[in-house]
PDB file of C-alpha atoms in Angstrom:
ATOM      1  CA  MET A   1      43.543  91.738  43.564  1.00 53.00           C
ATOM      2  CA  ASN A   2      40.480  93.962  44.065  1.00 64.00           C
ATOM      3  CA  THR A   3      38.784  94.217  40.657  1.00 76.00           C
ATOM      4  CA  LYS A   4      35.664  95.968  41.993  1.00 87.00           C
ATOM      5  CA  ILE A   5      37.354  99.367  42.286  1.00 91.00           C
ATOM      6  CA  GLY A   6      38.215  99.462  38.580  1.00 93.00           C
ATOM      7  CA  TYR A   7      34.725  98.316  37.637  1.00 93.00           C
ATOM      8  CA  LEU A   8      33.143 101.069  39.738  1.00 93.00           C
ATOM      9  CA  ILE A   9      35.458 103.709  38.276  1.00 95.00           C
ATOM     10  CA  LYS A  10      34.406 102.576  34.802  1.00 95.00           C
ATOM     11  CA  GLU A  11      30.730 102.784  35.752  1.00 94.00           C
ATOM     12  CA  ILE A  12      31.179 106.340  37.078  1.00 94.00           C
ATOM     13  CA  ARG A  13      33.195 107.384  34.021  1.00 95.00           C
ATOM     14  CA  LEU A  14      30.566 106.125  31.593  1.00 95.00           C
ATOM     15  CA  SER A  15      27.742 107.751  33.547  1.00 94.00           C
ATOM     16  CA  LYS A  16      29.608 111.055  33.232  1.00 93.00           C
ATOM     17  CA  SER A  17      30.137 110.491  29.472  1.00 95.00           C
ATOM     18  CA  MET A  18      33.909 110.742  29.867  1.00 94.00           C
ATOM     19  CA  SER A  19      36.537 108.897  27.833  1.00 95.00           C
ATOM     20  CA  GLN A  20      39.403 106.888  29.297  1.00 96.00           C
ATOM     21  CA  VAL A  21      41.778 109.539  27.946  1.00 95.00           C
ATOM     22  CA  ASP A  22      39.895 112.270  29.856  1.00 94.00           C
ATOM     23  CA  VAL A  23      40.020 110.374  33.141  1.00 96.00           C
ATOM     24  CA  ALA A  24      43.627 109.169  32.841  1.00 95.00           C
ATOM     25  CA  ASP A  25      44.941 112.588  31.742  1.00 95.00           C
ATOM     26  CA  GLY A  26      48.018 113.559  33.758  1.00 94.00           C
ATOM     27  CA  VAL A  27      47.735 110.435  35.919  1.00 95.00           C
ATOM     28  CA  MET A  28      48.806 107.410  33.918  1.00 95.00           C
ATOM     29  CA  HIS A  29      49.061 106.073  30.381  1.00 95.00           C
ATOM     30  CA  GLN A  30      45.684 105.246  28.852  1.00 94.00           C
ATOM     31  CA  THR A  31      46.750 101.653  28.180  1.00 94.00           C
ATOM     32  CA  ASN A  32      47.474 101.048  31.871  1.00 95.00           C
ATOM     33  CA  TYR A  33      44.290 102.842  32.826  1.00 95.00           C
ATOM     34  CA  SER A  34      42.310 100.471  30.618  1.00 95.00           C
ATOM     35  CA  LYS A  35      43.917  97.506  32.394  1.00 94.00           C
ATOM     36  CA  PHE A  36      42.965  99.074  35.753  1.00 94.00           C
ATOM     37  CA  GLU A  37      39.295  99.344  34.751  1.00 94.00           C
ATOM     38  CA  LEU A  38      39.359  95.699  33.688  1.00 93.00           C
ATOM     39  CA  GLY A  39      40.829  94.684  37.055  1.00 90.00           C
ATOM     40  CA  LYS A  40      44.088  93.450  35.532  1.00 91.00           C
ATOM     41  CA  ILE A  41      46.331  95.810  37.521  1.00 93.00           C
ATOM     42  CA  GLU A  42      46.100  97.741  40.779  1.00 93.00           C
ATOM     43  CA  ILE A  43      47.043 101.398  41.202  1.00 94.00           C
ATOM     44  CA  SER A  44      48.286 103.516  44.089  1.00 94.00           C
ATOM     45  CA  TYR A  45      45.992 105.521  46.357  1.00 93.00           C
ATOM     46  CA  GLN A  46      47.491 108.729  44.939  1.00 95.00           C
ATOM     47  CA  LYS A  47      46.625 107.760  41.379  1.00 95.00           C
ATOM     48  CA  LEU A  48      43.091 106.796  42.434  1.00 95.00           C
ATOM     49  CA  HIS A  49      42.712 110.181  44.099  1.00 95.00           C
ATOM     50  CA  GLU A  50      43.887 111.974  40.939  1.00 96.00           C
ATOM     51  CA  ILE A  51      41.524 109.940  38.760  1.00 96.00           C
ATOM     52  CA  LEU A  52      38.617 110.900  40.996  1.00 96.00           C
ATOM     53  CA  LEU A  53      39.617 114.562  40.771  1.00 95.00           C
ATOM     54  CA  ASN A  54      39.514 114.284  36.980  1.00 96.00           C
ATOM     55  CA  MET A  55      35.923 113.032  37.365  1.00 96.00           C
ATOM     56  CA  ASP A  56      35.036 115.835  39.826  1.00 95.00           C
ATOM     57  CA  MET A  57      34.472 113.377  42.662  1.00 94.00           C
ATOM     58  CA  ASP A  58      36.048 113.330  46.119  1.00 91.00           C
ATOM     59  CA  ILE A  59      37.243 110.228  47.924  1.00 91.00           C
ATOM     60  CA  ALA A  60      34.416 110.393  50.491  1.00 87.00           C
ATOM     61  CA  GLU A  61      31.747 110.120  47.788  1.00 91.00           C
ATOM     62  CA  PHE A  62      33.616 107.297  46.081  1.00 92.00           C
ATOM     63  CA  ASN A  63      33.963 105.412  49.369  1.00 88.00           C
ATOM     64  CA  TYR A  64      30.235 105.751  49.955  1.00 86.00           C
ATOM     65  CA  LEU A  65      29.418 104.351  46.503  1.00 90.00           C
ATOM     66  CA  TYR A  66      31.951 101.536  46.854  1.00 88.00           C
ATOM     67  CA  TYR A  67      31.040 100.398  50.364  1.00 82.00           C
ATOM     68  CA  HIS A  68      27.310 100.757  49.718  1.00 79.00           C
ATOM     69  CA  ASP A  69      27.498  97.538  47.702  1.00 74.00           C
ATOM     70  CA  ASN A  70      30.723  95.999  49.057  1.00 76.00           C
ATOM     71  CA  GLU A  71      30.465  96.431  52.824  1.00 82.00           C
ATOM     72  CA  SER A  72      32.314  93.755  54.782  1.00 88.00           C
ATOM     73  CA  GLN A  73      31.018  92.316  58.057  1.00 92.00           C
ATOM     74  CA  LYS A  74      33.621  94.312  59.994  1.00 92.00           C
ATOM     75  CA  GLU A  75      32.641  97.545  58.235  1.00 89.00           C
ATOM     76  CA  LYS A  76      28.975  96.827  58.958  1.00 92.00           C
ATOM     77  CA  ILE A  77      29.710  96.408  62.679  1.00 95.00           C
ATOM     78  CA  ILE A  78      31.761  99.618  62.796  1.00 93.00           C
ATOM     79  CA  ARG A  79      29.028 101.537  60.963  1.00 90.00           C
ATOM     80  CA  GLU A  80      26.341 100.260  63.333  1.00 92.00           C
ATOM     81  CA  PHE A  81      28.454 101.172  66.360  1.00 93.00           C
ATOM     82  CA  ASN A  82      29.281 104.669  65.058  1.00 88.00           C
ATOM     83  CA  SER A  83      25.611 105.310  64.282  1.00 86.00           C
ATOM     84  CA  LEU A  84      24.600 104.923  67.940  1.00 85.00           C
ATOM     85  CA  THR A  85      23.312 108.272  69.217  1.00 73.00           C
ATOM     86  CA  PHE A  86      22.349 107.052  72.689  1.00 73.00           C
ATOM     87  CA  ILE A  87      22.613 103.896  74.794  1.00 78.00           C
ATOM     88  CA  ASP A  88      20.164 101.561  73.067  1.00 84.00           C
ATOM     89  CA  ASN A  89      20.407  98.225  74.899  1.00 89.00           C
ATOM     90  CA  LYS A  90      18.855  96.221  72.067  1.00 91.00           C
ATOM     91  CA  LYS A  91      21.198  97.629  69.399  1.00 93.00           C
ATOM     92  CA  ILE A  92      24.267  97.349  71.623  1.00 95.00           C
ATOM     93  CA  ASN A  93      23.503  93.732  72.500  1.00 95.00           C
ATOM     94  CA  GLY A  94      23.112  93.050  68.785  1.00 96.00           C
ATOM     95  CA  ILE A  95      26.511  94.615  68.089  1.00 96.00           C
ATOM     96  CA  ILE A  96      28.072  92.583  70.909  1.00 97.00           C
ATOM     97  CA  GLN A  97      26.746  89.331  69.425  1.00 97.00           C
ATOM     98  CA  GLU A  98      27.936  90.271  65.918  1.00 97.00           C
ATOM     99  CA  ILE A  99      31.432  90.999  67.255  1.00 97.00           C
ATOM    100  CA  LYS A 100      31.556  87.726  69.192  1.00 97.00           C
ATOM    101  CA  ASN A 101      30.602  85.844  66.026  1.00 96.00           C
ATOM    102  CA  TYR A 102      33.292  87.684  64.050  1.00 95.00           C
ATOM    103  CA  LEU A 103      36.013  87.167  66.679  1.00 96.00           C
ATOM    104  CA  SER A 104      35.229  83.449  66.850  1.00 96.00           C
ATOM    105  CA  VAL A 105      36.589  83.210  63.296  1.00 95.00           C
ATOM    106  CA  GLN A 106      39.382  85.798  63.281  1.00 94.00           C
ATOM    107  CA  ASN A 107      41.163  88.204  65.613  1.00 96.00           C
ATOM    108  CA  ASP A 108      40.670  91.976  65.303  1.00 96.00           C
ATOM    109  CA  VAL A 109      42.005  94.643  67.702  1.00 95.00           C
ATOM    110  CA  LEU A 110      39.481  97.358  66.810  1.00 94.00           C
ATOM    111  CA  LEU A 111      36.486  95.049  67.157  1.00 96.00           C
ATOM    112  CA  LYS A 112      37.801  93.826  70.507  1.00 96.00           C
ATOM    113  CA  ASP A 113      37.869  97.456  71.628  1.00 96.00           C
ATOM    114  CA  ILE A 114      34.357  98.082  70.332  1.00 96.00           C
ATOM    115  CA  LEU A 115      33.230  94.981  72.239  1.00 97.00           C
ATOM    116  CA  SER A 116      34.741  96.373  75.459  1.00 96.00           C
ATOM    117  CA  VAL A 117      33.213  99.819  74.861  1.00 95.00           C
ATOM    118  CA  SER A 118      29.796  98.285  74.151  1.00 96.00           C
ATOM    119  CA  LYS A 119      29.916  96.340  77.412  1.00 96.00           C
ATOM    120  CA  ALA A 120      31.047  99.486  79.249  1.00 94.00           C
ATOM    121  CA  LEU A 121      28.092 101.431  77.825  1.00 92.00           C
ATOM    122  CA  LEU A 122      25.643  98.820  79.085  1.00 93.00           C
ATOM    123  CA  ALA A 123      27.295  98.944  82.496  1.00 93.00           C
ATOM    124  CA  ILE A 124      27.028 102.754  82.567  1.00 89.00           C
ATOM    125  CA  GLN A 125      23.347 102.446  81.657  1.00 88.00           C
ATOM    126  CA  ASN A 126      22.933 100.152  84.674  1.00 89.00           C
ATOM    127  CA  GLU A 127      24.975 102.558  86.839  1.00 87.00           C
ATOM    128  CA  ASP A 128      27.508  99.800  87.470  1.00 92.00           C
ATOM    129  CA  TYR A 129      30.592 102.022  87.200  1.00 89.00           C
ATOM    130  CA  ASN A 130      32.987  99.400  88.558  1.00 91.00           C
ATOM    131  CA  GLU A 131      32.018  97.088  85.701  1.00 94.00           C
ATOM    132  CA  ALA A 132      32.174  99.994  83.216  1.00 93.00           C
ATOM    133  CA  SER A 133      35.641 100.942  84.470  1.00 92.00           C
ATOM    134  CA  LYS A 134      36.840  97.340  84.033  1.00 94.00           C
ATOM    135  CA  TYR A 135      35.916  97.345  80.343  1.00 95.00           C
ATOM    136  CA  GLY A 136      37.041 100.940  79.845  1.00 93.00           C
ATOM    137  CA  ASN A 137      40.484 100.122  81.189  1.00 93.00           C
ATOM    138  CA  LEU A 138      40.868  97.360  78.603  1.00 94.00           C
ATOM    139  CA  VAL A 139      40.646 100.027  75.877  1.00 94.00           C
ATOM    140  CA  TRP A 140      42.642 102.643  77.759  1.00 93.00           C
ATOM    141  CA  GLY A 141      45.368 100.083  78.500  1.00 92.00           C
ATOM    142  CA  ARG A 142      46.033  99.786  74.769  1.00 92.00           C
ATOM    143  CA  LEU A 143      45.597 103.430  73.805  1.00 92.00           C
ATOM    144  CA  GLU A 144      47.777 104.949  76.518  1.00 90.00           C
ATOM    145  CA  LYS A 145      50.789 103.098  75.079  1.00 92.00           C
ATOM    146  CA  LEU A 146      50.362 104.677  71.636  1.00 91.00           C
ATOM    147  CA  ASP A 147      52.288 107.777  70.561  1.00 89.00           C
ATOM    148  CA  SER A 148      49.543 108.931  68.233  1.00 91.00           C
ATOM    149  CA  TRP A 149      45.780 108.433  68.179  1.00 93.00           C
ATOM    150  CA  TYR A 150      43.573 108.301  65.112  1.00 93.00           C
ATOM    151  CA  LEU A 151      39.868 108.936  64.640  1.00 91.00           C
ATOM    152  CA  SER A 152      38.798 105.375  65.410  1.00 90.00           C
ATOM    153  CA  ASP A 153      40.702 105.563  68.722  1.00 92.00           C
ATOM    154  CA  ILE A 154      39.227 108.933  69.634  1.00 92.00           C
ATOM    155  CA  LYS A 155      35.667 107.881  68.844  1.00 90.00           C
ATOM    156  CA  LEU A 156      36.107 104.849  71.079  1.00 91.00           C
ATOM    157  CA  ILE A 157      37.449 106.740  74.066  1.00 91.00           C
ATOM    158  CA  ASN A 158      34.761 109.424  73.955  1.00 91.00           C
ATOM    159  CA  ASN A 159      32.107 106.747  74.447  1.00 89.00           C
ATOM    160  CA  ILE A 160      33.560 105.648  77.770  1.00 89.00           C
ATOM    161  CA  LEU A 161      34.912 108.842  79.385  1.00 91.00           C
ATOM    162  CA  PHE A 162      32.407 108.558  82.210  1.00 88.00           C
ATOM    163  CA  ALA A 163      33.604 105.047  83.020  1.00 88.00           C
ATOM    164  CA  PHE A 164      36.748 106.565  84.539  1.00 91.00           C
ATOM    165  CA  PRO A 165      37.386 108.632  87.664  1.00 89.00           C
ATOM    166  CA  ILE A 166      36.775 112.321  86.900  1.00 90.00           C
ATOM    167  CA  GLU A 167      40.422 113.395  86.990  1.00 92.00           C
ATOM    168  CA  THR A 168      41.474 110.512  84.728  1.00 92.00           C
ATOM    169  CA  ALA A 169      38.583 111.192  82.335  1.00 93.00           C
ATOM    170  CA  GLN A 170      39.571 114.852  82.113  1.00 94.00           C
ATOM    171  CA  HIS A 171      43.168 113.892  81.306  1.00 93.00           C
ATOM    172  CA  ILE A 172      42.008 111.450  78.617  1.00 93.00           C
ATOM    173  CA  ALA A 173      39.636 113.993  77.024  1.00 94.00           C
ATOM    174  CA  GLU A 174      42.306 116.703  76.951  1.00 94.00           C
ATOM    175  CA  PHE A 175      44.831 114.278  75.487  1.00 93.00           C
ATOM    176  CA  ALA A 176      42.307 113.276  72.804  1.00 93.00           C
ATOM    177  CA  LEU A 177      41.769 116.923  71.857  1.00 94.00           C
ATOM    178  CA  LYS A 178      45.530 117.451  71.679  1.00 93.00           C
ATOM    179  CA  GLN A 179      45.833 114.419  69.412  1.00 92.00           C
ATOM    180  CA  GLY A 180      43.018 115.858  67.304  1.00 92.00           C
ATOM    181  CA  GLU A 181      44.880 119.049  66.403  1.00 93.00           C
ATOM    182  CA  LYS A 182      46.253 117.353  63.280  1.00 94.00           C
ATOM    183  CA  TYR A 183      42.651 116.854  62.113  1.00 93.00           C
ATOM    184  CA  ILE A 184      41.512 120.493  62.410  1.00 91.00           C
ATOM    185  CA  PRO A 185      41.457 121.023  58.594  1.00 92.00           C
ATOM    186  CA  TYR A 186      39.589 117.708  58.164  1.00 88.00           C
ATOM    187  CA  SER A 187      35.987 118.201  57.032  1.00 83.00           C
ATOM    188  CA  LYS A 188      34.591 115.911  59.751  1.00 85.00           C
ATOM    189  CA  TYR A 189      36.714 117.336  62.585  1.00 89.00           C
ATOM    190  CA  GLU A 190      33.772 118.877  64.416  1.00 90.00           C
ATOM    191  CA  ASN A 191      31.659 115.702  64.170  1.00 88.00           C
ATOM    192  CA  VAL A 192      34.318 113.817  66.116  1.00 90.00           C
ATOM    193  CA  PHE A 193      35.701 116.431  68.511  1.00 93.00           C
ATOM    194  CA  LEU A 194      32.711 118.552  69.513  1.00 93.00           C
ATOM    195  CA  PRO A 195      31.230 115.612  71.476  1.00 92.00           C
ATOM    196  CA  ILE A 196      34.543 115.295  73.349  1.00 94.00           C
ATOM    197  CA  LYS A 197      34.514 119.007  74.186  1.00 95.00           C
ATOM    198  CA  PHE A 198      30.883 118.675  75.234  1.00 94.00           C
ATOM    199  CA  ASN A 199      31.778 115.890  77.661  1.00 93.00           C
ATOM    200  CA  LEU A 200      34.921 117.674  78.834  1.00 95.00           C
ATOM    201  CA  VAL A 201      32.888 120.700  79.937  1.00 96.00           C
ATOM    202  CA  GLN A 202      30.821 118.456  82.201  1.00 94.00           C
ATOM    203  CA  LEU A 203      33.948 116.824  83.598  1.00 94.00           C
ATOM    204  CA  LEU A 204      35.471 120.238  84.343  1.00 95.00           C
ATOM    205  CA  LEU A 205      32.284 121.386  86.060  1.00 96.00           C
ATOM    206  CA  ARG A 206      32.359 118.284  88.239  1.00 93.00           C
ATOM    207  CA  ARG A 207      35.788 119.410  89.397  1.00 94.00           C
ATOM    208  CA  LYS A 208      34.549 123.032  89.768  1.00 95.00           C
ATOM    209  CA  MET A 209      37.045 124.202  87.135  1.00 96.00           C
ATOM    210  CA  THR A 210      34.502 126.719  85.912  1.00 96.00           C
ATOM    211  CA  LYS A 211      36.801 129.166  84.109  1.00 96.00           C
ATOM    212  CA  LYS A 212      38.280 126.476  81.903  1.00 96.00           C
ATOM    213  CA  ALA A 213      34.838 124.970  81.379  1.00 97.00           C
ATOM    214  CA  GLU A 214      33.421 128.329  80.302  1.00 98.00           C
ATOM    215  CA  ILE A 215      36.180 128.890  77.733  1.00 97.00           C
ATOM    216  CA  ILE A 216      35.501 125.548  76.041  1.00 97.00           C
ATOM    217  CA  ASN A 217      31.731 126.001  76.349  1.00 98.00           C
ATOM    218  CA  ASP A 218      31.987 129.425  74.662  1.00 98.00           C
ATOM    219  CA  GLU A 219      34.011 127.908  71.799  1.00 96.00           C
ATOM    220  CA  MET A 220      31.301 125.310  71.237  1.00 96.00           C
ATOM    221  CA  LEU A 221      28.524 127.867  71.588  1.00 97.00           C
ATOM    222  CA  ASN A 222      30.049 129.995  68.819  1.00 97.00           C
ATOM    223  CA  THR A 223      30.356 126.945  66.558  1.00 95.00           C
ATOM    224  CA  PHE A 224      26.776 125.851  67.218  1.00 96.00           C
ATOM    225  CA  ILE A 225      25.483 129.388  66.544  1.00 96.00           C
ATOM    226  CA  GLU A 226      27.321 129.444  63.193  1.00 95.00           C
ATOM    227  CA  LYS A 227      25.708 126.131  62.264  1.00 93.00           C
ATOM    228  CA  ASN A 228      22.250 126.904  63.701  1.00 95.00           C
ATOM    229  CA  TYR A 229      22.315 123.839  65.971  1.00 95.00           C
ATOM    230  CA  TYR A 230      19.582 125.103  68.262  1.00 96.00           C
ATOM    231  CA  ILE A 231      19.394 122.174  70.668  1.00 95.00           C
ATOM    232  CA  GLN A 232      23.131 122.361  71.336  1.00 95.00           C
ATOM    233  CA  ILE A 233      22.935 126.161  71.569  1.00 97.00           C
ATOM    234  CA  SER A 234      20.309 125.938  74.301  1.00 97.00           C
ATOM    235  CA  ILE A 235      22.357 123.455  76.359  1.00 97.00           C
ATOM    236  CA  CYS A 236      25.508 125.582  76.044  1.00 98.00           C
ATOM    237  CA  LEU A 237      23.534 128.671  77.080  1.00 98.00           C
ATOM    238  CA  LEU A 238      22.172 126.823  80.108  1.00 98.00           C
ATOM    239  CA  ARG A 239      25.658 125.663  81.095  1.00 98.00           C
ATOM    240  CA  LYS A 240      27.038 129.158  80.722  1.00 98.00           C
ATOM    241  CA  SER A 241      24.204 130.554  82.844  1.00 98.00           C
ATOM    242  CA  MET A 242      25.029 128.113  85.629  1.00 97.00           C
ATOM    243  CA  ILE A 243      28.711 129.070  85.491  1.00 97.00           C
ATOM    244  CA  ARG A 244      27.842 132.767  85.607  1.00 97.00           C
ATOM    245  CA  LEU A 245      25.511 132.131  88.534  1.00 96.00           C
ATOM    246  CA  HIS A 246      28.339 130.332  90.338  1.00 96.00           C
ATOM    247  CA  HIS A 247      30.438 133.492  89.892  1.00 95.00           C
ATOM    248  CA  LYS A 248      27.614 135.668  91.283  1.00 95.00           C
ATOM    249  CA  ASP A 249      26.868 137.268  87.901  1.00 96.00           C
ATOM    250  CA  ILE A 250      23.188 136.790  88.679  1.00 95.00           C
ATOM    251  CA  GLU A 251      21.523 139.136  86.183  1.00 97.00           C
ATOM    252  CA  TYR A 252      23.500 137.817  83.198  1.00 97.00           C
ATOM    253  CA  ALA A 253      22.966 134.235  84.386  1.00 97.00           C
ATOM    254  CA  GLU A 254      19.198 134.689  84.431  1.00 97.00           C
ATOM    255  CA  GLU A 255      19.254 136.224  80.941  1.00 98.00           C
ATOM    256  CA  LEU A 256      21.190 133.272  79.551  1.00 98.00           C
ATOM    257  CA  LYS A 257      18.875 130.824  81.283  1.00 98.00           C
ATOM    258  CA  ARG A 258      15.783 132.504  79.795  1.00 98.00           C
ATOM    259  CA  GLU A 259      17.329 132.306  76.334  1.00 98.00           C
ATOM    260  CA  ALA A 260      18.060 128.598  76.779  1.00 98.00           C
ATOM    261  CA  TYR A 261      14.523 127.703  77.815  1.00 98.00           C
ATOM    262  CA  GLU A 262      13.034 130.037  75.197  1.00 97.00           C
ATOM    263  CA  ILE A 263      14.595 127.899  72.464  1.00 97.00           C
ATOM    264  CA  SER A 264      12.806 124.796  73.754  1.00 96.00           C
ATOM    265  CA  LYS A 265       9.562 126.803  73.941  1.00 96.00           C
ATOM    266  CA  VAL A 266       9.830 128.152  70.389  1.00 96.00           C
ATOM    267  CA  MET A 267      10.711 124.683  69.070  1.00 95.00           C
ATOM    268  CA  LYS A 268       7.870 123.155  71.116  1.00 94.00           C
ATOM    269  CA  ASN A 269      10.406 120.552  72.175  1.00 95.00           C
ATOM    270  CA  GLN A 270       9.421 119.063  75.523  1.00 95.00           C
ATOM    271  CA  SER A 271      12.295 116.593  75.369  1.00 93.00           C
ATOM    272  CA  LEU A 272      14.760 119.479  75.147  1.00 95.00           C
ATOM    273  CA  ARG A 273      13.068 121.260  78.044  1.00 96.00           C
ATOM    274  CA  ASN A 274      13.376 118.107  80.138  1.00 95.00           C
ATOM    275  CA  LYS A 275      17.048 117.864  79.165  1.00 94.00           C
ATOM    276  CA  LEU A 276      17.618 121.466  80.261  1.00 96.00           C
ATOM    277  CA  LEU A 277      15.877 120.877  83.583  1.00 96.00           C
ATOM    278  CA  SER A 278      18.000 117.790  84.172  1.00 94.00           C
ATOM    279  CA  GLU A 279      21.193 119.622  83.177  1.00 95.00           C
ATOM    280  CA  GLU A 280      20.376 122.550  85.444  1.00 96.00           C
ATOM    281  CA  LYS A 281      19.763 120.278  88.410  1.00 95.00           C
ATOM    282  CA  SER A 282      22.925 118.301  87.717  1.00 94.00           C
ATOM    283  CA  ILE A 283      25.183 121.356  87.415  1.00 96.00           C
ATOM    284  CA  ARG A 284      23.719 122.917  90.553  1.00 94.00           C
ATOM    285  CA  THR A 285      24.653 119.749  92.414  1.00 94.00           C
ATOM    286  CA  MET A 286      28.154 119.712  90.914  1.00 92.00           C
ATOM    287  CA  LEU A 287      28.916 123.308  91.843  1.00 91.00           C
ATOM    288  CA  VAL A 288      27.405 123.210  95.327  1.00 78.00           C
ATOM    289  CA  ASN A 289      28.811 119.926  96.631  1.00 65.00           C
TER     290      ASN A 289
END
């Protein structure tokens, strides 16, 4: 029985100067609620959710407070993996060793997948795509048999799209987005699925499917403009300019390109400018060859 949840609920309630009657109102009898706070009984997820609503707290905030002090080794590994923003060899090797230590004691499907993805990322970094594909296929072999994917599955697959042949990667990305339709109302939908769309545009450009790529790129561009994500805006503008140039819309292409580079200039962001130069060169190669 997990007594820590009840203890934390009590701590939150007292800090908000609320009585047990206030918090339990419409959810459960006060006597049973008191037993819950003392860790003598467990309650359903639905009742926990309703109790949190009575305290004006959502489940995400409660989870943060709970796991801040009660994070398991598995949760720590998952958090470290999800926090990776680029291929950092030192961090990835650390995650790999942590997973090996964990798996030496007990089996875990998700951590096995994260281990495979981590090894695939290192292989991609070393441009060893045969090795990356070997590890990527271990994950894909499990996921392709499932009728429904969840966020942990989708996050995994997005990390290794480029370990697969382009046509296969495109199919996987499109399937992931289809699976993600059930999450559209979810507050963190864009955090998970925009990176997949971002990668899908590049995959489509590699196959010269420029019309489809432009539609998805425009969707992302509109989202990034709404959120004032200027780095992402500049990259989407650059991609759109290259697509327009490919379709001989030269004047509009040049205008978009100027706007993209102007953002890096205004932000005084040399790293972004270098990224744009690299992206421009890469897309030119994709659309010419």
